[in-house]
Backbone as a chain_set.jsonl record, in Angstrom:
{"seq": "XXXXXXXXXXXXXXXXXXXXXXXXXXXXXXXXXXXXXXXXXXXXXXXXXXXXXXXXXXXXXXXXXXXXXXXXXXXXXXXXXXXXXXXXXXXXXXXXXXXXXXXXXXXXXXXXXXXXXXXXXXXXXXXXXXXXXXXXXXXXXXXXXXXXXXXXXXXXXXXXXXXXXXXXXXXXXXXXXXXXXXXXXXXXXXXXXX", "coords": {"N": [[-5.788, -7.982, -8.547], [-4.511, -7.071, -11.353], [-6.072, -4.877, -11.542], [-5.245, -2.82, -8.92], [-2.521, -3.849, -10.367], [-2.205, -1.723, -12.423], [-4.023, 1.094, -11.65], [-1.202, 1.843, -10.112], [0.807, 1.843, -12.228], [-0.193, 3.611, -13.713], [-0.573, 5.824, -11.273], [2.121, 6.378, -10.296], [3.788, 8.773, -11.554], [3.058, 10.82, -8.824], [3.606, 9.344, -6.719], [6.015, 8.286, -6.069], [7.082, 11.009, -6.682], [5.507, 12.299, -3.39], [6.541, 10.208, -2.001], [9.149, 11.993, -2.476], [8.587, 13.979, -1.0], [7.423, 13.599, 1.354], [9.576, 12.698, 2.676], [11.932, 14.989, 2.149], [12.284, 16.661, 4.12], [13.894, 15.53, 6.003], [16.466, 15.735, 5.122], [19.895, 16.244, 5.154], [19.594, 20.378, 5.275], [21.254, 21.514, 3.163], [20.7, 19.208, 1.291], [18.365, 19.276, 0.561], [15.294, 19.244, -1.642], [12.936, 20.707, -2.18], [10.502, 20.62, -2.978], [7.561, 22.551, -3.712], [4.721, 21.57, -4.187], [2.311, 19.044, -5.242], [2.636, 19.212, -7.959], [4.527, 20.975, -8.676], [6.838, 19.403, -7.424], [6.775, 16.923, -9.201], [6.861, 18.15, -11.996], [9.571, 19.536, -12.246], [11.46, 17.428, -11.163], [10.439, 15.846, -14.048], [11.931, 17.755, -15.872], [14.24, 17.919, -14.081], [15.572, 15.925, -13.95], [14.764, 13.67, -15.983], [11.895, 12.067, -17.728], [11.694, 9.218, -16.95], [12.814, 8.582, -14.857], [9.773, 9.098, -13.485], [8.691, 7.321, -12.738], [10.455, 5.943, -11.406], [11.099, 2.67, -9.605], [8.513, 1.881, -10.22], [7.925, -1.069, -10.333], [8.438, -2.892, -8.027], [6.48, -0.228, -7.013], [3.902, -1.484, -8.571], [3.704, -3.961, -7.643], [3.708, -4.042, -4.815], [0.966, -2.716, -5.115], [-0.335, -4.854, -5.907], [0.442, -7.347, -4.913], [-1.064, -6.52, -1.81], [-4.088, -5.936, -3.153], [-4.297, -8.451, -3.36], [-3.911, -9.672, -1.029], [-5.655, -8.914, 0.852], [-8.31, -9.526, -0.178], [-8.504, -11.828, -0.146], [-7.741, -13.051, 2.581], [-9.837, -11.397, 3.628], [-11.868, -12.903, 3.007], [-11.309, -15.6, 3.509], [-11.473, -14.65, 6.675], [-13.836, -13.99, 7.315], [-15.395, -15.944, 6.563], [-14.614, -18.203, 8.544], [-14.863, -16.446, 10.913], [-17.794, -16.49, 10.474], [-18.601, -19.543, 11.069], [-17.581, -19.541, 13.441], [-20.134, -19.536, 14.7], [-20.502, -17.751, 16.66], [-21.318, -14.996, 15.417], [-22.92, -13.062, 13.685], [-23.714, -12.88, 10.466], [-22.776, -9.31, 9.303], [-22.388, -5.96, 10.671], [-20.536, -6.251, 12.24], [-19.714, -8.445, 11.943], [-18.285, -7.653, 9.578], [-16.5, -6.043, 10.664], [-14.616, -7.041, 11.936], [-13.484, -9.353, 10.399], [-12.145, -7.721, 8.248], [-10.358, -6.365, 9.891], [-8.569, -8.018, 9.847], [-7.864, -8.92, 8.347], [-6.778, -6.278, 7.025], [-4.454, -6.436, 8.864], [-3.263, -9.412, 8.072], [-2.899, -8.288, 5.912], [-1.26, -5.964, 5.953], [1.289, -7.5, 7.099], [1.692, -8.807, 4.757], [2.677, -6.982, 2.547], [4.645, -4.412, 3.766], [7.574, -5.459, 3.834], [7.455, -4.996, 0.878], [6.624, -2.848, 0.025], [8.055, -1.535, 1.93], [10.654, -1.927, 0.179], [9.583, -0.273, -2.319], [9.488, 1.934, -1.367], [12.69, 3.105, -0.507], [13.493, 2.405, -3.112], [12.016, 4.51, -4.668], [12.929, 6.462, -3.435], [15.691, 6.94, -3.845], [19.016, 7.88, -3.492], [20.855, 9.727, -6.982], [24.637, 8.136, -6.45], [28.127, 9.552, -8.0], [26.995, 8.898, -10.225], [25.599, 6.173, -9.968], [23.599, 4.255, -8.676], [21.308, 4.02, -5.361], [21.063, 1.47, -5.076], [20.277, -1.958, -6.891], [17.787, -2.903, -7.42], [14.541, -3.87, -6.787], [15.345, -6.888, -4.84], [17.965, -5.917, -3.973], [17.719, -3.922, -2.375], [15.822, -5.573, -0.376], [18.076, -7.62, 0.407], [20.641, -5.128, 1.52], [18.948, -3.945, 3.539], [18.686, -6.389, 5.293], [21.605, -7.278, 5.492], [22.396, -4.978, 6.875], [20.374, -3.541, 8.607], [18.884, -5.454, 10.134], [16.755, -8.622, 9.32], [14.094, -8.172, 10.93], [13.789, -5.587, 10.077], [12.818, -4.73, 7.979], [9.577, -4.978, 8.479], [9.747, -2.542, 10.241], [8.222, 0.455, 11.525], [5.201, -1.036, 11.688], [3.256, -1.002, 13.368], [2.656, 2.111, 12.765], [1.529, 1.809, 9.989], [-0.379, -0.051, 9.694], [-1.83, 1.02, 11.432], [-3.015, 2.491, 9.402], [-3.096, 1.108, 6.982], [-5.063, -0.591, 8.337], [-8.22, 0.696, 9.021], [-8.755, 1.436, 6.737], [-8.93, -1.218, 5.259], [-11.047, -1.929, 6.735], [-13.307, 0.033, 6.306], [-13.615, 0.21, 3.16], [-14.019, -2.684, 2.563], [-16.664, -2.592, 4.857], [-18.185, -1.034, 3.435], [-18.662, -2.721, 1.08], [-19.461, -4.304, 1.287], [-22.306, -3.84, 2.233], [-22.918, -2.115, -0.195], [-23.179, -4.162, -1.866], [-25.85, -5.243, -0.05], [-27.467, -3.708, -0.822], [-27.714, -4.285, -3.127], [-28.307, -6.464, -3.749], [-30.77, -6.442, -2.805], [-32.54, -4.663, -3.519], [-32.404, -4.112, -6.373], [-32.126, -7.164, -7.358], [-33.881, -7.942, -5.741], [-33.753, -9.296, -3.884], [-34.115, -11.247, -0.068], [-31.411, -12.14, 0.7], [-27.889, -11.673, 0.236], [-24.972, -13.575, -1.562], [-22.091, -13.894, 0.38], [-18.425, -12.804, 0.764]], "CA": [[-4.377, -8.192, -8.914], [-4.584, -6.088, -12.321], [-6.47, -3.3, -11.596], [-3.919, -2.368, -8.182], [-1.052, -3.038, -11.206], [-2.345, -0.401, -13.315], [-3.489, 1.795, -11.224], [-0.266, 1.867, -9.578], [1.401, 1.679, -13.245], [-0.545, 4.946, -13.755], [-0.121, 6.697, -10.817], [3.222, 5.254, -9.831], [4.775, 9.588, -10.691], [2.711, 11.398, -7.983], [3.669, 8.665, -5.347], [7.009, 8.978, -6.667], [6.031, 12.863, -5.385], [5.17, 11.845, -2.796], [7.463, 9.827, -1.183], [10.127, 12.847, -1.71], [8.516, 14.683, -0.915], [7.885, 13.551, 2.924], [11.568, 12.584, 2.669], [12.353, 15.977, 2.135], [12.708, 17.549, 5.641], [14.837, 14.562, 6.87], [17.618, 15.17, 4.274], [19.938, 17.74, 5.552], [19.726, 21.375, 3.796], [21.266, 21.42, 1.589], [20.397, 18.279, -0.08], [16.281, 19.335, 0.04], [14.495, 19.79, -2.686], [12.083, 22.061, -1.947], [9.706, 21.112, -3.981], [6.301, 23.433, -3.363], [3.35, 21.263, -4.518], [3.318, 18.064, -6.465], [2.76, 19.572, -9.763], [5.8, 21.221, -8.794], [7.828, 17.895, -7.388], [6.451, 16.257, -10.764], [7.378, 19.142, -13.535], [10.724, 19.717, -11.303], [11.254, 15.133, -11.554], [10.242, 15.683, -15.461], [12.999, 19.197, -16.446], [16.226, 18.0, -14.141], [16.262, 13.935, -13.869], [13.995, 12.893, -17.162], [10.563, 11.488, -17.788], [11.986, 8.264, -16.707], [12.566, 9.205, -13.074], [8.985, 8.929, -12.907], [8.668, 5.665, -12.942], [11.073, 4.62, -10.65], [10.047, 2.7, -8.133], [7.892, 1.495, -10.691], [8.15, -2.083, -10.375], [7.981, -2.515, -5.892], [5.03, -0.486, -6.884], [2.739, -2.366, -9.173], [4.349, -5.321, -7.015], [2.469, -3.742, -3.638], [-0.433, -2.845, -5.407], [-0.946, -6.605, -6.616], [0.403, -7.867, -2.785], [-2.305, -5.095, -1.772], [-5.123, -6.721, -3.103], [-4.478, -10.073, -3.429], [-3.692, -10.615, 0.621], [-7.353, -8.139, 1.07], [-8.945, -9.923, -0.669], [-8.653, -13.366, 0.244], [-7.962, -12.653, 3.884], [-10.651, -10.634, 4.394], [-13.021, -13.55, 2.461], [-10.861, -16.221, 5.301], [-12.06, -14.713, 8.073], [-15.932, -13.216, 7.495], [-16.238, -18.063, 6.966], [-14.212, -18.707, 9.551], [-15.789, -15.926, 11.895], [-19.486, -17.38, 10.708], [-18.457, -20.629, 10.689], [-17.47, -20.151, 14.635], [-21.984, -19.469, 15.244], [-20.645, -16.666, 18.108], [-21.262, -13.994, 15.49], [-23.838, -13.345, 12.61], [-23.336, -12.167, 9.243], [-23.137, -7.795, 9.479], [-21.469, -5.104, 10.221], [-20.023, -6.421, 12.709], [-18.656, -9.588, 11.151], [-17.571, -7.397, 8.481], [-15.16, -5.378, 11.457], [-13.82, -8.448, 12.395], [-12.877, -9.704, 9.401], [-11.951, -6.597, 7.422], [-9.125, -6.333, 10.938], [-7.639, -9.34, 10.389], [-7.802, -8.776, 7.116], [-5.686, -5.137, 7.226], [-3.239, -7.522, 9.755], [-2.26, -9.522, 7.333], [-2.173, -7.473, 4.759], [-0.146, -4.936, 6.812], [2.863, -8.524, 6.921], [2.741, -9.527, 3.703], [2.78, -6.315, 1.936], [5.257, -4.301, 4.148], [8.597, -5.523, 2.541], [7.059, -4.236, -0.812], [6.388, -1.658, 0.34], [10.057, -1.029, 2.223], [11.852, -1.732, -1.201], [9.428, 0.552, -3.29], [9.817, 4.057, -1.077], [13.413, 3.223, -0.39], [14.103, 2.814, -4.085], [11.831, 5.624, -5.279], [13.481, 8.247, -2.306], [17.284, 6.774, -3.866], [20.229, 9.629, -5.031], [22.445, 9.008, -7.622], [25.41, 8.715, -6.019], [28.973, 9.751, -8.81], [26.417, 7.869, -11.748], [25.829, 5.163, -9.42], [22.112, 4.609, -8.218], [22.053, 2.935, -4.406], [20.26, 0.106, -5.566], [20.193, -1.974, -8.489], [16.346, -3.268, -7.853], [14.286, -5.057, -4.923], [15.941, -7.915, -3.861], [19.62, -5.384, -3.486], [17.367, -3.767, -1.301], [15.368, -6.71, 1.231], [19.412, -7.286, 0.876], [21.197, -4.416, 2.324], [17.878, -4.081, 4.307], [18.525, -7.042, 6.248], [22.291, -7.601, 6.694], [22.973, -3.378, 7.614], [19.049, -3.549, 10.06], [18.579, -6.946, 10.878], [15.422, -8.951, 8.781], [12.834, -7.725, 10.871], [14.149, -4.033, 9.745], [11.626, -4.702, 6.624], [8.429, -4.335, 9.09], [9.848, -1.287, 10.655], [6.615, 1.421, 11.436], [4.504, -1.404, 11.727], [2.51, 0.345, 14.158], [1.649, 3.116, 12.444], [1.059, 1.722, 7.994], [-1.476, -1.657, 10.482], [-3.312, 1.789, 11.894], [-3.65, 3.471, 8.445], [-4.266, -0.129, 5.849], [-6.694, -1.256, 8.81], [-9.006, 1.381, 8.706], [-8.543, 1.419, 4.847], [-9.681, -2.364, 4.99], [-12.402, -1.992, 7.236], [-14.423, 1.055, 5.41], [-13.55, -1.184, 2.101], [-15.148, -3.745, 3.028], [-17.865, -2.706, 5.126], [-18.558, -1.087, 2.058], [-18.261, -3.253, -0.618], [-21.017, -5.168, 1.753], [-24.084, -2.433, 2.177], [-23.358, -2.166, -1.313], [-23.986, -5.808, -1.767], [-26.963, -6.214, 0.584], [-28.545, -3.342, -1.902], [-27.858, -4.139, -5.048], [-29.912, -7.521, -3.807], [-32.317, -5.958, -2.0], [-32.754, -2.997, -4.489], [-32.126, -4.663, -8.193], [-32.5, -8.262, -7.444], [-35.507, -7.633, -5.624], [-33.45, -11.273, -2.686], [-33.298, -10.459, 0.974], [-30.756, -12.662, 1.247], [-26.691, -11.686, -0.764], [-24.089, -14.145, -1.193], [-21.482, -13.751, 1.421], [-17.395, -12.593, 0.041]], "C": [[-3.867, -7.021, -10.051], [-4.875, -4.854, -12.013], [-5.93, -3.026, -10.545], [-2.845, -2.393, -9.11], [-1.57, -1.826, -12.05], [-2.914, 0.546, -13.142], [-2.141, 2.194, -10.834], [0.896, 2.404, -10.783], [1.126, 3.581, -13.282], [-1.04, 6.195, -12.651], [1.318, 7.433, -9.787], [3.745, 7.156, -9.636], [4.33, 10.297, -9.518], [3.383, 10.259, -6.326], [5.474, 8.72, -5.676], [7.37, 10.221, -6.088], [5.865, 12.896, -4.556], [5.75, 11.416, -1.514], [8.858, 11.097, -1.162], [9.828, 13.826, -0.806], [8.152, 15.215, 0.756], [9.015, 13.482, 3.302], [11.744, 13.862, 3.118], [13.274, 16.385, 3.864], [13.26, 16.934, 6.85], [16.807, 15.018, 6.389], [18.208, 16.532, 4.881], [20.022, 18.936, 4.624], [19.473, 21.577, 3.036], [21.383, 20.628, 0.718], [18.505, 18.151, -0.402], [16.077, 19.511, -1.097], [14.062, 20.944, -2.58], [11.77, 21.898, -2.767], [8.413, 21.503, -2.995], [4.921, 22.548, -3.491], [3.93, 19.849, -5.353], [3.029, 18.473, -7.87], [4.28, 20.093, -9.653], [7.001, 20.428, -8.776], [7.713, 17.134, -9.448], [7.119, 16.982, -11.989], [9.263, 18.852, -13.271], [11.805, 18.22, -11.269], [11.751, 15.489, -12.637], [11.269, 16.579, -15.976], [14.256, 18.483, -15.903], [15.492, 16.397, -13.939], [15.511, 13.205, -15.401], [12.957, 11.914, -16.953], [10.7, 10.159, -16.445], [11.846, 8.027, -14.61], [10.917, 9.097, -12.721], [8.546, 8.034, -12.404], [9.272, 4.698, -12.191], [10.34, 4.244, -9.376], [8.741, 1.225, -8.728], [7.115, -0.442, -10.016], [7.71, -2.562, -8.989], [6.615, -1.804, -6.117], [3.593, -1.01, -7.005], [2.422, -3.95, -8.426], [3.848, -5.061, -5.441], [1.529, -3.643, -4.132], [-0.563, -4.347, -5.706], [-0.863, -7.375, -5.228], [-0.896, -7.672, -1.853], [-3.23, -6.337, -1.576], [-4.988, -7.993, -3.15], [-4.666, -10.61, -2.28], [-5.202, -9.923, 0.7], [-8.126, -8.584, 0.943], [-9.604, -11.129, -0.19], [-8.171, -13.2, 2.412], [-9.471, -12.714, 3.949], [-12.525, -12.245, 3.865], [-12.805, -14.896, 3.683], [-11.536, -16.268, 5.827], [-13.312, -14.24, 8.258], [-15.966, -15.579, 7.31], [-15.491, -18.218, 7.851], [-14.635, -17.955, 11.291], [-17.487, -16.615, 12.167], [-19.277, -18.517, 11.371], [-18.335, -20.513, 12.957], [-19.271, -20.011, 15.409], [-21.939, -17.764, 16.531], [-21.0, -15.537, 17.126], [-21.607, -13.75, 13.518], [-23.155, -12.108, 11.521], [-23.934, -10.517, 9.493], [-22.196, -7.078, 9.922], [-20.514, -5.421, 11.027], [-18.561, -7.463, 12.764], [-17.663, -8.744, 10.408], [-15.81, -5.967, 9.314], [-14.332, -6.024, 12.094], [-12.671, -8.553, 11.159], [-12.009, -9.013, 8.767], [-10.366, -6.249, 7.96], [-7.864, -7.276, 10.645], [-7.099, -9.446, 8.837], [-6.679, -8.044, 6.672], [-4.351, -5.359, 7.954], [-2.652, -7.747, 8.559], [-1.907, -9.504, 5.751], [-1.004, -6.515, 4.986], [1.474, -6.486, 6.366], [3.189, -8.048, 5.372], [3.407, -7.956, 3.153], [4.064, -5.368, 2.808], [6.342, -4.14, 3.333], [8.468, -5.166, 1.593], [7.333, -3.393, -0.692], [7.886, -0.514, 0.492], [10.638, -0.592, 0.829], [10.98, -0.604, -1.913], [9.815, 2.003, -3.148], [11.525, 3.949, -1.025], [13.818, 3.41, -2.078], [13.308, 4.337, -5.083], [12.645, 6.9, -4.328], [15.109, 7.784, -3.151], [17.393, 7.761, -4.417], [21.328, 8.464, -5.802], [23.554, 9.112, -7.38], [26.808, 8.439, -7.358], [28.389, 8.545, -9.58], [26.131, 6.451, -11.25], [24.696, 4.899, -8.475], [22.759, 3.579, -6.314], [21.656, 1.649, -4.301], [19.894, -0.3, -7.088], [18.884, -2.384, -8.393], [16.398, -3.889, -5.915], [14.768, -5.749, -4.392], [17.427, -7.271, -3.522], [18.699, -4.62, -2.658], [17.324, -4.24, 0.254], [17.662, -7.379, 1.164], [20.384, -6.935, 2.016], [20.223, -4.454, 3.79], [18.228, -5.521, 5.517], [19.788, -7.701, 6.123], [22.798, -6.175, 6.93], [21.808, -3.684, 8.892], [19.142, -4.329, 10.586], [16.554, -7.581, 10.295], [14.079, -8.268, 8.969], [12.457, -6.113, 10.987], [12.67, -4.307, 8.52], [10.24, -5.044, 7.154], [8.749, -3.394, 10.161], [8.979, -0.836, 10.091], [5.851, 0.315, 11.479], [3.023, -1.713, 12.187], [1.303, 1.369, 13.54], [0.923, 2.635, 10.561], [0.208, -0.015, 8.841], [-2.599, 0.284, 10.892], [-3.475, 2.618, 10.588], [-4.181, 2.104, 7.945], [-5.513, -0.468, 7.073], [-8.34, -0.48, 8.619], [-9.608, 1.679, 7.349], [-9.375, 0.118, 4.895], [-11.344, -2.443, 5.337], [-13.901, -1.198, 6.291], [-14.388, 0.744, 4.666], [-14.685, -1.847, 1.988], [-16.57, -3.549, 3.518], [-18.475, -1.524, 3.724], [-19.227, -1.306, 1.004], [-19.725, -4.577, -0.085], [-22.18, -4.958, 1.937], [-24.241, -2.566, 0.398], [-23.92, -3.387, -1.882], [-25.165, -6.068, -1.205], [-27.875, -5.306, -0.542], [-28.313, -3.285, -2.806], [-29.473, -5.769, -4.639], [-31.251, -7.102, -3.726], [-33.445, -5.049, -3.02], [-33.371, -3.736, -5.783], [-32.493, -6.176, -7.879], [-33.738, -8.84, -6.468], [-35.214, -9.354, -3.898], [-33.663, -10.551, -1.112], [-31.364, -10.684, 1.501], [-29.46, -12.039, -0.502], [-25.76, -12.584, -0.753], [-22.483, -12.957, -0.408], [-19.858, -13.708, 0.484], [-16.465, -13.605, 0.845]], "O": [[-3.002, -6.195, -9.759], [-4.136, -3.879, -12.154], [-5.481, -2.08, -11.192], [-2.086, -1.424, -9.101], [-0.766, -0.894, -12.089], [-2.801, 1.354, -14.064], [-1.876, 3.23, -11.443], [1.762, 3.217, -10.46], [1.908, 4.49, -13.002], [-1.667, 7.205, -12.97], [1.461, 8.392, -9.029], [4.852, 7.449, -9.183], [5.335, 10.564, -8.86], [3.476, 10.639, -5.159], [5.958, 9.71, -5.127], [7.954, 10.318, -5.009], [6.044, 14.09, -4.315], [5.621, 11.905, -0.392], [9.532, 11.222, -0.139], [10.584, 14.394, -0.018], [8.333, 16.298, 1.311], [9.484, 14.156, 4.219], [11.743, 14.063, 4.333], [14.402, 16.334, 4.354], [13.266, 17.29, 8.028], [17.869, 14.773, 6.962], [17.571, 17.562, 5.101], [20.391, 18.805, 3.457], [18.501, 21.783, 2.31], [21.905, 20.829, -0.379], [17.766, 17.449, -1.093], [16.979, 20.115, -1.676], [14.625, 22.013, -2.817], [12.207, 22.543, -3.72], [8.203, 21.016, -1.884], [3.992, 22.945, -2.787], [5.023, 19.538, -5.828], [3.352, 17.759, -8.819], [5.144, 19.69, -10.432], [7.933, 20.493, -9.577], [8.461, 17.029, -10.42], [7.816, 16.4, -12.82], [9.996, 18.146, -13.964], [13.02, 18.37, -11.399], [12.968, 15.6, -12.786], [11.724, 15.962, -16.939], [15.223, 18.297, -16.641], [14.313, 16.615, -13.66], [15.931, 12.098, -15.74], [13.072, 11.019, -16.116], [10.075, 10.119, -15.384], [11.149, 7.572, -13.704], [10.726, 8.996, -11.51], [7.872, 8.164, -11.382], [9.097, 3.484, -12.083], [9.581, 4.792, -8.578], [8.304, 0.225, -8.159], [6.058, -0.708, -9.444], [6.491, -2.622, -8.829], [5.607, -2.348, -5.663], [2.625, -1.052, -6.244], [1.481, -4.738, -8.528], [3.586, -6.105, -4.842], [0.753, -4.528, -3.771], [-1.713, -4.582, -5.335], [-1.797, -7.876, -4.603], [-1.553, -8.563, -1.315], [-3.328, -7.211, -0.715], [-6.004, -8.619, -2.847], [-5.301, -11.651, -2.112], [-6.049, -10.802, 0.542], [-9.04, -8.382, 1.742], [-10.781, -11.377, 0.072], [-9.061, -13.509, 3.205], [-10.178, -13.685, 4.218], [-13.671, -12.339, 4.304], [-13.662, -15.215, 4.508], [-12.332, -17.198, 5.959], [-13.802, -14.109, 9.379], [-16.631, -16.28, 8.073], [-16.298, -18.934, 8.444], [-14.7, -18.524, 12.381], [-18.116, -16.997, 13.154], [-19.852, -18.549, 12.459], [-18.942, -21.315, 13.667], [-19.488, -20.394, 16.559], [-22.836, -17.056, 16.99], [-21.119, -14.559, 17.864], [-20.946, -14.069, 12.53], [-22.504, -11.071, 11.647], [-25.11, -10.296, 9.781], [-21.05, -7.434, 9.646], [-19.426, -4.942, 10.708], [-17.398, -7.459, 13.166], [-16.451, -8.946, 10.487], [-14.81, -5.429, 8.839], [-13.396, -5.578, 12.756], [-11.543, -8.083, 11.017], [-10.928, -9.578, 8.607], [-9.414, -5.977, 7.229], [-6.696, -7.278, 11.033], [-6.085, -9.992, 8.4], [-5.732, -8.584, 6.1], [-3.344, -4.679, 7.754], [-1.888, -6.995, 7.954], [-1.238, -10.108, 4.913], [-0.013, -6.384, 4.268], [2.373, -6.335, 5.539], [4.113, -7.415, 4.86], [4.608, -7.771, 3.35], [5.033, -5.834, 2.208], [6.463, -3.289, 2.451], [9.537, -4.848, 1.073], [8.33, -2.911, -1.23], [8.429, 0.421, -0.096], [10.971, 0.521, 0.423], [11.756, 0.299, -2.228], [10.196, 2.867, -3.937], [11.945, 4.927, -1.643], [14.406, 4.443, -2.398], [13.901, 5.002, -5.932], [12.821, 8.064, -4.687], [15.879, 8.71, -2.892], [16.744, 8.42, -5.229], [21.987, 7.44, -5.622], [24.049, 10.118, -7.888], [26.779, 7.309, -7.845], [28.959, 7.457, -9.664], [26.384, 5.525, -12.02], [24.863, 5.377, -7.353], [23.774, 2.936, -6.044], [21.98, 0.869, -3.406], [19.485, 0.365, -8.04], [18.428, -2.296, -9.533], [17.083, -4.115, -4.918], [14.832, -5.515, -3.185], [18.158, -7.981, -2.831], [19.277, -4.794, -1.585], [17.906, -3.944, 1.297], [18.278, -7.385, 2.229], [20.832, -7.62, 2.936], [20.632, -4.874, 4.873], [17.845, -5.345, 6.673], [19.681, -8.857, 6.533], [23.974, -6.248, 7.284], [22.214, -4.013, 10.007], [19.531, -4.198, 11.747], [15.492, -7.128, 10.724], [13.253, -7.898, 8.135], [11.53, -5.525, 11.544], [11.574, -3.774, 8.696], [9.523, -5.474, 6.25], [7.961, -3.423, 11.106], [8.603, -1.065, 8.941], [5.035, 0.91, 10.775], [2.076, -2.326, 11.695], [0.082, 1.5, 13.617], [-0.074, 3.19, 10.099], [0.446, -1.067, 8.248], [-3.775, 0.507, 10.602], [-4.203, 3.595, 10.76], [-5.327, 1.749, 8.225], [-6.698, -0.578, 6.761], [-9.35, -1.029, 8.18], [-10.735, 2.078, 7.056], [-10.558, 0.257, 4.582], [-12.347, -2.778, 4.707], [-14.962, -1.647, 5.856], [-15.588, 0.514, 4.513], [-15.817, -1.685, 1.534], [-17.538, -4.062, 2.956], [-19.617, -1.78, 3.343], [-19.978, -0.661, 0.272], [-20.502, -5.301, -0.708], [-23.073, -5.798, 1.826], [-25.241, -2.953, -0.206], [-25.071, -3.488, -2.309], [-25.755, -7.053, -1.648], [-28.816, -5.844, -1.126], [-28.585, -2.331, -3.535], [-30.643, -5.983, -4.956], [-32.326, -7.302, -4.291], [-34.666, -4.922, -3.113], [-34.561, -3.869, -6.073], [-33.597, -6.357, -8.392], [-34.321, -9.922, -6.524], [-36.033, -10.026, -3.271], [-33.381, -9.36, -0.987], [-30.538, -10.026, 2.133], [-29.792, -11.976, -1.686], [-25.381, -12.622, 0.418], [-22.099, -11.81, -0.64], [-19.844, -14.462, -0.489], [-15.292, -13.766, 0.508]]}, "num_chains": 1, "name": "protein.A"}
């Protein structure tokens, strides 16, 4: 969780630029920011709105990273243990794939509401000197009231199609690196499971 928190804090300016650049095309022409690159976006945000704007939504971004890391690690270990306990699947790449997909699903369910809050806060405009949202809880309240509870998981399928493969690649790579470490560094064939 700490690694996710630190990494997301450091990377928040580029996250703000990404969110703004991807949503720019959906805005009316007169409201578009027209950033030409990430560097242009970061520089213009700094110049036009101040340095603190680059860390707008940092709290939800850090929270999302912590939720993703905690959910991925905990659910992967539990899913792998459950799969292996059935006796139908042996410890190997197929087991790691199945456990990773389960972990990706659980992580998607856990992190989407936080991601919705993060994205809306980073993309919000200041209207008459007042921000659209006062914080994550305000985003949750407004989304639930105006769009319904399940809108917190709007875009579930594409989000899972992005996070699932990421989780699979991460854990298969990790398991293979562990196997190689145990074999070539420690000189044993077996390795502990995550």
